[in-house]
Amino acid sequence: MRRDEIVEGDALHPGDPVVIDRYSTAARFNHWMTAASLVLLALSGLALFHPALYFLTGLFGGGSNTRAIHPWIGLFLFLGYMGLFFRFWKVNLWTPTDGTWLKKLHVFLIGHEEDMPEVGRYNFAQKAVFWWMGILIMISIASGLVIWEQYFAAYTTVDQKRWAVLIHSVAAIVMICIVIVHVYGALWARGTMTAMIKGRVTGGWAWRHHRKWLRELAADPKANRGTATPAE
Ligand code: HEM
């Protein structure tokens, strides 16, 4: 099966015979590695954030282990996101349709997606998650290095560390909120998890949520190659 063609007869759901490849195995591995890093990073970060959450250090073998592991998980998240970035940056570029879509956001939020402008591979909200996660990960890495006592204690002043802790915490909290929205969106639109688990979606899913992308694929199956790397 060519990964970028619309395939007949390989049903994900009975009655919906058209199946479209959306993510390669490598892209899904990259995504879930990034997602796992973020969850572990949030748990270990929250454990160090407030005494009431200190019990979470139990998951990482105690306080000092949590403190030692947390920055390394951060580097893992950074690498994972860089992989996603190079795979997906092109398809997340802004198009004029995104502006029209944003203006009608309230229509989307009350569940009338059928009245929204036709969407390409990603909608405005998905693109916003993509770019904001990138910005916040950069901010977290930069501020995290300033407060990484084990290696960089000597290079920064106490004042710089205080600012860095504040910036690091705010960025982390915003990031956690964005990921909650991302996961909610993935669960809310039925069939979206299948995209990231099996790599495929139904024609019906594409018609409902990414009709412009479906039309592009129907007109030219190679349109799925609109990314830096094929079919991702
Ligand atoms: C923690 C649980 C997570 C779940 C359940 C989840 C679920 C999903 C699903 C189902 C998709 C496919 C959406 C579609 O094809 O329309 C997706 C796409 C994506 N996810 Fe996640 N995700 C999670 C965490 C993350 C994290 C932590 C990041 C980044 C730091 C991330 C970045 C992305 C990116 C870049 C895409 C491709 C969409 C785009 O490029 O705009 N995800 N996710």
CSV table of N, CA and C and ligand atoms in Angstrom, one decimal, residues 22-23 31-32 34-35 38-39 77 81 84 88 92 122 126-127 130 133 137 179 182-183 186 192-193 195-196 205 210, ligand 1:
chain,number,residue,atom,x,y,z
A,22,ARG,N,-2.0,9.0,7.6
A,22,ARG,CA,-1.8,10.4,8.1
A,22,ARG,C,-0.4,10.5,8.7
A,23,TYR,N,0.1,9.4,9.4
A,23,TYR,CA,1.4,9.5,10.1
A,23,TYR,C,2.2,8.2,9.8
A,31,HIS,N,6.3,11.3,18.0
A,31,HIS,CA,5.3,12.0,18.8
A,31,HIS,C,5.1,11.4,20.2
A,32,TRP,N,5.1,10.0,20.3
A,32,TRP,CA,4.8,9.4,21.6
A,32,TRP,C,6.0,9.5,22.5
A,34,THR,N,7.9,12.2,22.5
A,34,THR,CA,7.8,13.6,23.0
A,34,THR,C,6.7,13.7,24.1
A,35,ALA,N,5.6,13.0,23.8
A,35,ALA,CA,4.4,13.1,24.8
A,35,ALA,C,4.8,12.4,26.1
A,38,LEU,N,7.0,14.7,28.1
A,38,LEU,CA,6.3,15.8,28.7
A,38,LEU,C,5.6,15.4,30.0
A,39,VAL,N,5.0,14.2,29.9
A,39,VAL,CA,4.3,13.8,31.1
A,39,VAL,C,5.2,13.5,32.2
A,77,LEU,N,12.8,15.9,25.9
A,77,LEU,CA,11.6,16.6,25.3
A,77,LEU,C,12.0,17.5,24.2
A,81,TYR,N,10.8,17.2,20.5
A,81,TYR,CA,10.1,18.3,19.8
A,81,TYR,C,10.8,18.7,18.5
A,84,LEU,N,9.8,16.6,15.8
A,84,LEU,CA,8.4,16.9,15.4
A,84,LEU,C,8.5,18.2,14.5
A,88,PHE,N,7.1,18.7,10.8
A,88,PHE,CA,5.8,19.3,10.6
A,88,PHE,C,5.8,20.8,10.4
A,92,ASN,N,2.5,23.5,9.2
A,92,ASN,CA,1.9,24.3,10.2
A,92,ASN,C,2.1,25.8,9.9
A,122,TYR,N,-4.0,20.8,8.9
A,122,TYR,CA,-4.2,21.1,10.3
A,122,TYR,C,-5.0,22.4,10.4
A,126,GLN,N,-4.7,23.6,16.0
A,126,GLN,CA,-3.6,22.7,16.0
A,126,GLN,C,-2.2,23.4,15.7
A,127,LYS,N,-2.3,24.3,14.7
A,127,LYS,CA,-1.1,25.1,14.4
A,127,LYS,C,-0.6,25.9,15.6
A,130,PHE,N,1.2,23.7,18.0
A,130,PHE,CA,2.5,23.4,17.4
A,130,PHE,C,3.5,24.5,17.7
A,133,MET,N,4.0,25.4,21.7
A,133,MET,CA,4.8,24.4,22.4
A,133,MET,C,6.3,24.6,22.0
A,137,ILE,N,8.9,25.4,24.9
A,137,ILE,CA,10.0,24.5,25.1
A,137,ILE,C,11.4,25.2,25.1
A,179,VAL,N,-1.1,21.3,26.7
A,179,VAL,CA,-1.1,19.9,26.4
A,179,VAL,C,-2.5,19.3,26.8
A,182,HIS,N,-4.7,20.1,24.0
A,182,HIS,CA,-4.3,19.2,22.9
A,182,HIS,C,-4.9,17.8,23.0
A,183,VAL,N,-4.8,17.3,24.2
A,183,VAL,CA,-5.3,15.9,24.5
A,183,VAL,C,-6.8,16.0,24.4
A,186,ALA,N,-7.8,16.0,20.9
A,186,ALA,CA,-7.6,14.7,20.3
A,186,ALA,C,-8.7,13.7,20.7
A,192,THR,N,-9.5,10.8,16.0
A,192,THR,CA,-8.2,11.5,15.9
A,192,THR,C,-7.1,10.7,16.6
A,193,MET,N,-7.4,10.0,17.7
A,193,MET,CA,-6.4,9.2,18.4
A,193,MET,C,-5.9,8.1,17.4
A,195,ALA,N,-5.5,8.3,14.4
A,195,ALA,CA,-4.4,8.9,13.5
A,195,ALA,C,-3.1,8.7,14.1
A,196,MET,N,-2.9,9.0,15.4
A,196,MET,CA,-1.6,9.0,16.1
A,196,MET,C,-1.3,7.6,16.6
A,205,TRP,N,-13.6,10.9,8.6
A,205,TRP,CA,-12.9,11.8,9.5
A,205,TRP,C,-12.3,13.0,8.8
A,210,HIS,N,-10.9,17.8,8.0
A,210,HIS,CA,-9.8,18.4,7.2
A,210,HIS,C,-10.2,18.2,5.7
B,1,HEM,C1,0.4,13.6,26.3
B,1,HEM,C2,-0.5,13.2,25.5
B,1,HEM,C3,-0.7,13.5,24.0
B,1,HEM,C4,-1.7,13.0,23.3
B,1,HEM,C5,-2.8,12.0,23.7
B,1,HEM,C6,-1.6,13.5,21.9
B,1,HEM,C7,-2.4,13.2,20.8
B,1,HEM,C8,-2.2,13.6,19.5
B,1,HEM,C9,-3.0,13.2,18.4
B,1,HEM,C10,-4.2,12.2,18.5
B,1,HEM,C11,-2.5,13.8,17.3
B,1,HEM,C12,-3.1,13.7,15.9
B,1,HEM,C13,-3.9,14.9,15.5
B,1,HEM,C14,-4.2,15.0,14.1
B,1,HEM,O1,-3.6,14.3,13.2
B,1,HEM,O2,-5.2,15.7,13.7
B,1,HEM,C15,-1.4,14.6,17.7
B,1,HEM,C16,-0.7,15.4,16.9
B,1,HEM,C17,0.4,16.1,17.3
B,1,HEM,N1,0.9,16.3,18.6
B,1,HEM,FE1,0.2,15.3,20.2
B,1,HEM,N2,-0.5,14.3,21.9
B,1,HEM,C18,0.1,14.4,23.2
B,1,HEM,C19,1.2,15.1,23.5
B,1,HEM,C20,1.9,15.9,22.7
B,1,HEM,C21,3.0,16.7,23.1
B,1,HEM,C22,3.6,16.8,24.5
B,1,HEM,C23,3.5,17.4,22.0
B,1,HEM,C24,4.6,18.4,21.8
B,1,HEM,C25,5.4,18.8,22.7
B,1,HEM,C26,2.6,17.0,20.9
B,1,HEM,C27,2.8,17.5,19.6
B,1,HEM,C28,2.0,17.1,18.6
B,1,HEM,C29,2.2,17.5,17.2
B,1,HEM,C30,3.4,18.5,16.7
B,1,HEM,C31,1.3,16.9,16.4
B,1,HEM,C32,1.1,17.1,14.9
B,1,HEM,C33,0.1,18.2,14.7
B,1,HEM,C34,0.7,19.4,14.2
B,1,HEM,O3,1.8,19.4,13.6
B,1,HEM,O4,0.1,20.5,14.4
B,1,HEM,N3,1.7,16.1,21.4
B,1,HEM,N4,-1.2,14.5,19.1
